[in-house]
Amino acid sequence: MIHPQIAPTYAFPPGGLPTQDVDPTGSAIFTTAYAVLPAKTQRDIVTSFLPGWTGARAWILARPLSGFAETFAQLAVELSPGGGSATPEPDPAGQAAIFVASGALRLSIGGTRHDLTPGHLAYIPAGAPWQIWNVSDEPAGFHWIRKRYEPIGSLNPLEPFVRHETEVPNNAMPGAEGLWETQRFFDPLDIRHDFHVNIVNFAPGGRIPFAETHVMEHGLYVLQGTAKYLLNTDWVEVGPGDFMWLRAFCPQACIATGTEPFRYLLYKDVNRHPRLTLG
């Protein structure tokens, strides 16, 4: 089992603005197969204000793009004290996963209240009424993953859930000898879900030992640690707060570097037949 050498931390966009003496040469990348948005690009001037929200600003890290990643949107949302929304989701088919990075949040789903702290993940089914508010005197930050739900048959409707990462077991990957583990917030056998969100953990030196190449799209937000990450044909150095956005079939692998665990929040679409038409 991977034991962090320091307490887990959850990276979030730094905001602010570099001073005029900083070299603008950067490591942001956008290709036909993947994109990398380093933490240092996630500044005040690239935030958006969202309709229906107060005291909130968002870094929109991913949204559906034709010919790229088409199934999801991913945002990092910062709430000022008292900020939030009583009508957060504008799409009636939109479902959500929220992962708290900092601060204290109060989430209500269908009238049931949940007090969230860093490390909590909440799943909110499509059509469920929900609200979220910052109930502290400090800013709060969370990662918000959105996807339109693809219903199947007449299975029982999905239920919301809230889990802290300390309640989610580390599942060792086969043959990894404890160097590569995955925390699965969603039941991998529950076919009603059409996406999953995991925390993937690597001890220093741990790796994905082959170039994964598959139909699933990915959003990967680095929560902690550093790694060399293979994206298509390129090895990229990544660290806390860096976001990687992968279209389907983009080869990927990684080697964890540094002295602390390398951890990232992972989105992937699952459990549905491939469409036979575009759009």
Short mmCIF file of C-alpha atoms in Angstrom, two decimals, residues 93 95 126 147-158 191-194 271-273 275:
data_model
loop_
_atom_site.label_atom_id
_atom_site.label_comp_id
_atom_site.label_asym_id
_atom_site.label_seq_id
_atom_site.Cartn_x
_atom_site.Cartn_y
_atom_site.Cartn_z
CA ALA A 93 -29.27 15.72 -18.49
CA GLN A 95 -24.66 14.65 -13.98
CA ALA A 126 -28.80 13.84 -13.76
CA LYS A 147 -21.22 14.68 -18.31
CA ARG A 148 -24.59 14.23 -20.01
CA TYR A 149 -26.07 10.97 -18.80
CA GLU A 150 -26.64 8.18 -21.32
CA PRO A 151 -29.58 6.13 -19.95
CA ILE A 152 -29.90 2.41 -20.63
CA GLY A 153 -33.04 0.29 -20.42
CA SER A 154 -35.22 0.32 -17.34
CA LEU A 155 -32.58 -0.14 -14.63
CA ASN A 156 -33.18 1.50 -11.27
CA PRO A 157 -32.23 5.18 -11.29
CA LEU A 158 -28.84 6.17 -9.95
CA ILE A 191 -23.17 -0.65 -15.28
CA ARG A 192 -25.68 2.14 -14.68
CA HIS A 193 -22.76 4.57 -14.43
CA ASP A 194 -21.43 5.85 -17.73
CA ASN A 271 -20.02 1.10 -19.87
CA ARG A 272 -21.75 2.14 -23.10
CA HIS A 273 -21.89 0.78 -26.64
CA ARG A 275 -22.12 5.08 -31.20
#
